[in-house]
Coordinates of C-alpha atoms in Angstrom, one line a residue:
X1 CA 116.1 165.9 58.3
X2 CA 113.3 165.0 55.8
X3 CA 112.2 168.6 55.5
X4 CA 115.5 169.3 53.6
X5 CA 114.6 166.8 50.9
X6 CA 111.0 167.7 50.1
X7 CA 110.4 168.1 46.4
X8 CA 110.4 171.8 45.4
X9 CA 106.9 173.2 45.3
X10 CA 105.1 170.3 46.8
X11 CA 103.7 172.5 49.6
X12 CA 102.1 174.7 47.0
X13 CA 100.7 172.0 44.7
X14 CA 98.9 170.2 47.4
X15 CA 98.8 172.0 50.7
X16 CA 97.7 170.5 54.1
X17 CA 94.0 170.1 54.7
X18 CA 93.9 172.8 57.5
X19 CA 91.8 170.4 59.5
X20 CA 94.2 171.2 62.3
X21 CA 94.5 174.6 63.7
X22 CA 97.8 176.2 62.8
X23 CA 98.1 177.7 66.3
X24 CA 99.2 174.6 68.2
X25 CA 98.5 173.9 71.8
X26 CA 101.2 174.2 74.5
X27 CA 103.0 171.0 75.3
X28 CA 101.8 169.3 78.5
X29 CA 103.6 170.1 81.7
X30 CA 104.6 166.4 81.9
X31 CA 107.1 167.0 79.1
X32 CA 110.6 168.0 80.0
X33 CA 111.0 171.8 80.1
X34 CA 113.9 171.9 77.6
X35 CA 111.9 169.7 75.2
X36 CA 108.8 171.9 75.7
X37 CA 110.8 174.9 74.6
X38 CA 112.0 173.1 71.4
X39 CA 108.5 172.0 70.6
X40 CA 107.1 175.5 71.1
X41 CA 109.8 177.0 68.9
X42 CA 108.9 174.6 66.1
X43 CA 105.1 175.3 66.6
X44 CA 105.8 179.0 65.8
X45 CA 107.0 177.9 62.4
X46 CA 103.8 176.0 61.8
X47 CA 101.7 179.1 62.7
X48 CA 103.8 181.2 60.4
X49 CA 103.6 178.7 57.4
X50 CA 100.5 176.6 57.9
X51 CA 100.4 175.6 54.2
X52 CA 103.8 174.0 54.2
X53 CA 104.0 170.2 54.3
X54 CA 107.7 170.5 55.3
X55 CA 106.8 172.7 58.3
X56 CA 104.2 170.3 59.5
X57 CA 106.5 167.4 59.0
X58 CA 109.3 169.0 60.9
X59 CA 106.9 169.8 63.8
X60 CA 105.7 166.2 63.8
X61 CA 109.3 165.0 64.0
X62 CA 110.1 167.2 67.0
X63 CA 106.9 166.1 68.8
X64 CA 107.6 162.4 68.1
X65 CA 111.2 162.6 69.4
X66 CA 110.2 164.6 72.5
X67 CA 107.6 162.2 73.8
X68 CA 104.4 163.9 72.5
X69 CA 103.1 161.3 70.1
X70 CA 99.5 162.6 70.2
X71 CA 100.6 165.9 68.6
X72 CA 102.9 164.2 66.2
X73 CA 99.9 162.2 64.9
X74 CA 98.0 165.5 64.1
X75 CA 101.1 166.9 62.4
X76 CA 101.9 163.9 60.3
X77 CA 98.3 163.7 59.1
X78 CA 98.6 167.3 57.9
X79 CA 102.0 166.6 56.4
X80 CA 100.7 163.6 54.4
X81 CA 97.5 165.1 53.2
X82 CA 97.0 163.7 49.8
X83 CA 100.1 161.6 49.8
X84 CA 99.8 160.9 46.1
X85 CA 101.4 164.4 45.5
X86 CA 104.5 163.5 47.5
X87 CA 107.6 161.6 46.3
X88 CA 106.6 158.0 47.1
X89 CA 109.8 157.2 49.1
X90 CA 109.3 160.4 51.2
X91 CA 105.7 159.7 51.7
X92 CA 106.6 156.2 53.0
X93 CA 109.1 157.6 55.4
X94 CA 106.6 160.1 56.8
X95 CA 104.0 157.4 57.1
X96 CA 106.5 155.2 58.9
X97 CA 107.0 157.9 61.5
X98 CA 103.2 158.4 61.6
X99 CA 102.9 154.7 62.4
X100 CA 105.6 155.1 65.2
X101 CA 103.6 158.0 66.7
X102 CA 100.4 155.9 66.7
X103 CA 102.3 153.0 68.3
X104 CA 103.7 155.3 71.0
X105 CA 100.3 156.7 71.6
X106 CA 98.9 153.2 72.2
X107 CA 96.9 152.8 69.0
X108 CA 98.3 149.4 68.0
X109 CA 95.7 148.6 65.3
X110 CA 96.2 151.9 63.5
X111 CA 100.0 151.7 63.9
X112 CA 100.1 148.3 62.3
X113 CA 97.9 149.4 59.4
X114 CA 100.0 152.5 58.7
X115 CA 103.3 150.6 59.1
X116 CA 102.1 148.0 56.5
X117 CA 101.2 150.8 54.1
X118 CA 104.6 152.4 54.5
X119 CA 106.4 149.1 54.1
X120 CA 104.5 148.2 51.0
X121 CA 106.2 151.3 49.4
X122 CA 109.6 150.4 50.8
X123 CA 109.6 146.6 51.0
X124 CA 113.4 146.3 51.2
X125 CA 113.4 148.3 54.5
X126 CA 114.4 145.2 56.6
X127 CA 114.7 147.1 59.9
X128 CA 111.2 148.3 59.4
X129 CA 109.9 144.7 59.2
X130 CA 111.9 143.9 62.3
X131 CA 110.2 146.8 64.1
X132 CA 106.8 145.7 63.0
X133 CA 107.5 142.1 64.1
X134 CA 108.7 143.4 67.5
X135 CA 105.4 145.3 68.0
X136 CA 103.4 142.2 67.2
X137 CA 105.6 140.1 69.4
X138 CA 105.1 142.4 72.3
X139 CA 101.3 142.0 71.8
X140 CA 101.6 138.3 71.7
X141 CA 100.6 138.1 68.1
X142 CA 103.2 135.4 67.3
X143 CA 102.0 134.2 63.9
X144 CA 101.6 137.8 62.7
X145 CA 105.1 138.6 64.0
X146 CA 106.4 135.6 62.0
X147 CA 104.8 137.0 58.9
X148 CA 106.5 140.4 59.3
X149 CA 109.8 138.8 60.3
X150 CA 109.9 136.7 57.1
X151 CA 110.5 139.9 55.2
X152 CA 113.3 141.1 57.4
X153 CA 116.3 139.5 55.6
X154 CA 118.1 142.8 55.0
X155 CA 117.9 144.0 58.6
X156 CA 120.8 144.9 60.9
X157 CA 122.0 141.5 62.3
X158 CA 121.9 142.1 66.1
X159 CA 118.6 144.0 65.8
X160 CA 117.2 141.1 63.8
X161 CA 118.5 138.6 66.3
X162 CA 116.8 140.3 69.3
X163 CA 113.4 139.6 67.7
X164 CA 114.1 136.3 66.0
X165 CA 115.5 134.6 69.2
X166 CA 112.6 135.8 71.4
X167 CA 110.1 134.8 68.7
X168 CA 111.7 131.4 68.1
X169 CA 111.7 130.7 71.8
X170 CA 108.0 131.6 72.2
X171 CA 107.1 129.6 69.1
X172 CA 109.0 126.6 70.5
X173 CA 111.7 126.7 67.8
X174 CA 114.5 126.5 70.4
X175 CA 117.0 124.9 68.0
X176 CA 116.6 127.8 65.6
X177 CA 117.1 130.3 68.4
X178 CA 120.3 128.4 69.4
X179 CA 121.6 128.5 65.8
X180 CA 121.2 132.3 65.7
X181 CA 123.0 132.7 68.9
X182 CA 125.8 130.3 68.0
X183 CA 126.3 132.2 64.7
X184 CA 126.6 135.6 66.5
X185 CA 129.0 134.2 69.0
X186 CA 131.1 132.6 66.2
X187 CA 131.6 136.1 64.7
X188 CA 133.4 137.3 67.8
X189 CA 131.5 140.5 68.1
X190 CA 131.6 142.0 71.6
X191 CA 128.1 143.1 72.4
X192 CA 126.3 142.6 75.7
X193 CA 123.1 142.1 73.8
X194 CA 124.5 138.9 72.3
X195 CA 125.4 137.7 75.8
X196 CA 121.8 138.4 76.9
X197 CA 120.4 136.4 73.9
X198 CA 122.8 133.5 74.8
X199 CA 121.4 133.5 78.4
X200 CA 117.8 133.5 77.1
X201 CA 118.6 130.5 74.9
X202 CA 120.6 128.7 77.6
X203 CA 117.6 129.0 80.0
X204 CA 115.2 127.8 77.3
X205 CA 117.4 124.7 76.7
X206 CA 118.4 124.2 80.3
X207 CA 122.0 124.7 79.3
X208 CA 123.5 126.0 82.6
X209 CA 127.0 126.1 81.1
X210 CA 125.8 128.6 78.4
X211 CA 124.0 130.7 81.0
X212 CA 127.1 130.8 83.3
X213 CA 129.4 131.7 80.4
X214 CA 127.5 134.8 79.4
X215 CA 125.3 136.0 82.3
X216 CA 128.0 138.2 83.9
X217 CA 128.5 140.2 80.7
X218 CA 124.8 140.2 79.6
X219 CA 122.9 143.4 79.0
X220 CA 120.2 144.0 81.6
X221 CA 117.4 143.8 79.0
X222 CA 116.8 143.2 75.3
X223 CA 115.9 146.5 73.5
X224 CA 115.1 146.8 69.9
X225 CA 116.9 150.0 69.0
X226 CA 115.3 152.5 66.6
X227 CA 115.4 151.8 62.9
X228 CA 117.2 154.1 60.6
X229 CA 114.2 156.2 59.6
X230 CA 113.5 157.0 63.3
X231 CA 117.2 157.1 64.3
X232 CA 118.0 159.9 61.9
X233 CA 115.7 162.1 64.0
X234 CA 117.8 161.5 67.2
X235 CA 119.3 165.0 67.2
X236 CA 115.8 166.4 67.7
X237 CA 115.3 164.6 71.0
X238 CA 115.9 167.0 73.9
X239 CA 114.2 165.5 76.9
X240 CA 116.4 164.8 79.9
X241 CA 117.4 161.2 79.2
X242 CA 118.2 162.0 75.5
X243 CA 120.6 164.8 76.7
X244 CA 122.1 162.4 79.2
X245 CA 122.6 159.7 76.5
X246 CA 124.1 162.4 74.3
X247 CA 126.6 163.3 77.1
X248 CA 127.5 159.6 77.6
X249 CA 128.1 159.2 73.8
X250 CA 130.5 162.2 73.9
X251 CA 132.4 160.6 76.8
X252 CA 132.5 157.2 75.0
X253 CA 134.0 159.0 71.9
X254 CA 136.8 160.3 74.1
X255 CA 137.4 156.8 75.6
X256 CA 137.6 155.3 72.2
X257 CA 140.0 158.0 71.0
X258 CA 137.6 159.4 68.5
X259 CA 137.4 162.9 70.1
X260 CA 139.9 164.9 72.1
X261 CA 138.7 165.7 75.7
X262 CA 138.8 169.5 75.2
X263 CA 136.5 169.2 72.2
X264 CA 134.2 166.9 74.2
X265 CA 134.0 169.5 77.0
X266 CA 133.0 172.1 74.4
X267 CA 130.2 169.9 73.1
X268 CA 128.8 169.1 76.5
X269 CA 128.9 172.6 77.9
X270 CA 125.6 173.7 76.3
X271 CA 123.9 170.7 77.8
X272 CA 125.2 171.5 81.3
X273 CA 124.1 175.1 80.8
X274 CA 120.6 174.1 80.0
X275 CA 120.5 171.4 82.7
X276 CA 122.6 172.8 85.6
X277 CA 121.2 170.5 88.2
X278 CA 121.5 167.2 86.2
X279 CA 124.2 165.4 88.3
X280 CA 125.2 162.8 85.7
X281 CA 126.1 165.5 83.2
X282 CA 128.4 166.9 85.8
X283 CA 129.9 163.5 86.4
X284 CA 130.7 163.2 82.7
X285 CA 132.3 166.7 82.8
X286 CA 134.3 165.9 85.9
X287 CA 135.5 162.6 84.4
X288 CA 136.7 164.5 81.3
X289 CA 138.5 167.1 83.4
X290 CA 140.1 164.4 85.5
X291 CA 141.5 162.9 82.3
X292 CA 143.1 166.3 81.6
X293 CA 144.5 166.5 85.2
X294 CA 142.0 169.2 86.2
X295 CA 141.1 167.7 89.6
X296 CA 140.3 171.1 91.2
X297 CA 138.1 172.1 88.3
X298 CA 136.3 168.7 88.5
X299 CA 135.7 169.2 92.2
X300 CA 134.1 172.6 91.6
X301 CA 131.9 171.1 88.9
X302 CA 130.6 168.4 91.3
X303 CA 130.2 170.8 94.2
X304 CA 127.4 172.7 92.4
X305 CA 124.9 169.9 93.0
X306 CA 126.3 168.4 96.2
X307 CA 123.6 169.9 98.4
X308 CA 121.0 168.3 96.1
X309 CA 122.1 164.9 97.4
X310 CA 121.8 163.3 94.0
X311 CA 120.5 159.7 94.2
X312 CA 123.2 158.5 91.9
X313 CA 126.1 156.3 93.0
X314 CA 128.2 157.4 90.0
X315 CA 128.1 161.0 91.3
X316 CA 129.2 160.0 94.8
X317 CA 131.9 157.6 93.5
X318 CA 133.3 160.4 91.3
X319 CA 133.2 162.9 94.1
X320 CA 135.1 160.5 96.4
X321 CA 137.7 159.7 93.7
X322 CA 138.3 163.4 92.9
X323 CA 138.7 164.4 96.5
X324 CA 140.9 161.4 97.3
X325 CA 143.3 162.5 94.5
X326 CA 143.3 166.1 95.8
X327 CA 143.9 164.9 99.4
X328 CA 146.9 162.9 98.1
X329 CA 148.3 166.0 96.5
X330 CA 148.3 168.6 99.3
X331 CA 144.7 169.0 100.4
X332 CA 144.4 166.4 103.2
X333 CA 141.3 168.2 104.6
X334 CA 139.3 166.8 101.6
X335 CA 139.7 163.2 102.8
X336 CA 136.7 163.4 105.2
X337 CA 134.4 164.3 102.3
X338 CA 136.0 161.5 100.2
X339 CA 135.0 159.1 103.0
X340 CA 131.4 160.2 103.2
X341 CA 131.0 160.3 99.5
X342 CA 132.3 156.8 99.1
X343 CA 129.9 155.6 101.8
X344 CA 127.0 157.4 100.1
X345 CA 127.8 155.7 96.8
X346 CA 127.8 152.2 98.5
X347 CA 124.6 153.1 100.3
X348 CA 122.9 153.9 97.1
X349 CA 124.1 150.8 95.2
X350 CA 126.2 148.3 97.2
X351 CA 126.7 146.0 94.1
X352 CA 128.8 148.4 92.1
X353 CA 132.4 147.4 92.2
X354 CA 133.8 150.9 91.6
X355 CA 132.3 152.3 94.8
X356 CA 134.0 149.5 96.8
X357 CA 137.3 150.1 95.0
X358 CA 137.3 153.8 95.9
X359 CA 136.4 152.9 99.5
X360 CA 139.3 150.5 99.6
X361 CA 141.7 153.2 98.4
X362 CA 140.4 155.6 101.0
X363 CA 141.0 152.9 103.7
X364 CA 144.5 152.7 102.3
X365 CA 145.0 156.4 102.7
X366 CA 143.9 156.0 106.3
X367 CA 146.3 153.0 106.7
X368 CA 143.3 150.9 107.7
X369 CA 144.7 147.8 106.0
X370 CA 142.2 145.2 107.1
X371 CA 139.3 147.3 106.1
X372 CA 141.0 148.1 102.7
X373 CA 141.5 144.4 102.1
X374 CA 137.9 143.6 102.8
X375 CA 136.7 146.4 100.5
X376 CA 138.9 145.2 97.7
X377 CA 137.5 141.7 98.1
X378 CA 134.0 143.0 97.9
X379 CA 134.9 145.0 94.8
X380 CA 136.2 141.8 93.3
X381 CA 133.0 140.0 94.0
X382 CA 131.0 142.6 92.0
X383 CA 133.6 143.0 89.2
X384 CA 132.2 142.7 85.7
X385 CA 135.5 141.7 84.2
X386 CA 137.7 138.8 85.4
X387 CA 140.8 140.9 85.0
X388 CA 139.4 143.5 87.4
X389 CA 138.5 140.9 89.9
X390 CA 142.0 139.4 89.8
X391 CA 143.6 142.8 90.2
X392 CA 141.5 143.7 93.2
X393 CA 142.1 140.3 94.8
X394 CA 145.8 141.1 94.4
X395 CA 145.3 144.4 96.1
X396 CA 143.5 142.7 98.9
X397 CA 146.4 140.4 99.5
X398 CA 148.8 143.3 99.5
X399 CA 146.7 145.1 102.1
X400 CA 146.5 141.9 104.2
X401 CA 150.3 141.8 104.1
X402 CA 150.5 145.4 105.3
X403 CA 148.1 144.6 108.1
X404 CA 150.5 142.1 109.7
X405 CA 153.6 144.3 109.4
X406 CA 155.2 145.1 112.8

């Protein structure tokens, strides 16, 4: 956090203006309860140390990352005060966050102005220029976006490409957009964003072969991720989606072998304790337990929110998969719930292959071979990976063969 690198004594030599009341207002009810508690705790520090730039800055960071940009604006103004008394690089980073707060609050003109002031002090911050170009692109200010993007040479490649490809297409520079995509594809980096960029260029060029080659693996949308100055504040974000993304990142670390499952369970436990009704967090825990062979524990974790009828196909698919496994291993009475959970998953989202795969496996358990074959074929139709589609089509053929056995 930036508060930890403030120059010693800067809060004393040039204190905030006190234009803002040190007793801060309560966060609005629209903000997530967990995030509200985090903001309130940091506000107490402001009240206790109203002359500290570091305290105002830390409070602004928490407000920014927990979706209260209006309060972050007030706090950053207090933190900056007479910015000439701050370390120039630190002042630029705080001003950049100030610009982001203004942008999130909808004040585009002020956000642009503060961003330019910040970038003048840190001109080599390529990802900052990409962010500014993306803001201008979103507003349809194409020439201004070009001007910002011209200084983005040192930006992260995929982040840079997201803006450059869209900007080139809108400015009619289709060949330039195609060159960017071809270069990314030649590097062999597996990233669904690159597939989405390829689809965008293919459509702009009328290249149906390019679209067909990448559409199945393309990301749903193009998102310019946070630049490094904002991203280093990510641990402060405690609204519901942030906690869910945190949980998903923990599970991904296990899948990639970067974290043992037991450690992952320890890390995710506080999130579940604070959000006991968030079904997707429980799905992540159940998946981790399943990987450890703890099917009964996984069932209990999911049961807590069963009566909430979560509108999430992943919850019901996981519930069906867990109960099917338990039914296969001595608890046949759980098969009924596996059936209804699989049906609920498909009802919520009939285009997800995993739900159809689970339903096919349940049909197999019931020896309903024709229905199992059909479910496997439907799973194959919605498969994201060709190898999965091939495997499920093979399963369908196997079930077809079983259905004609005497």
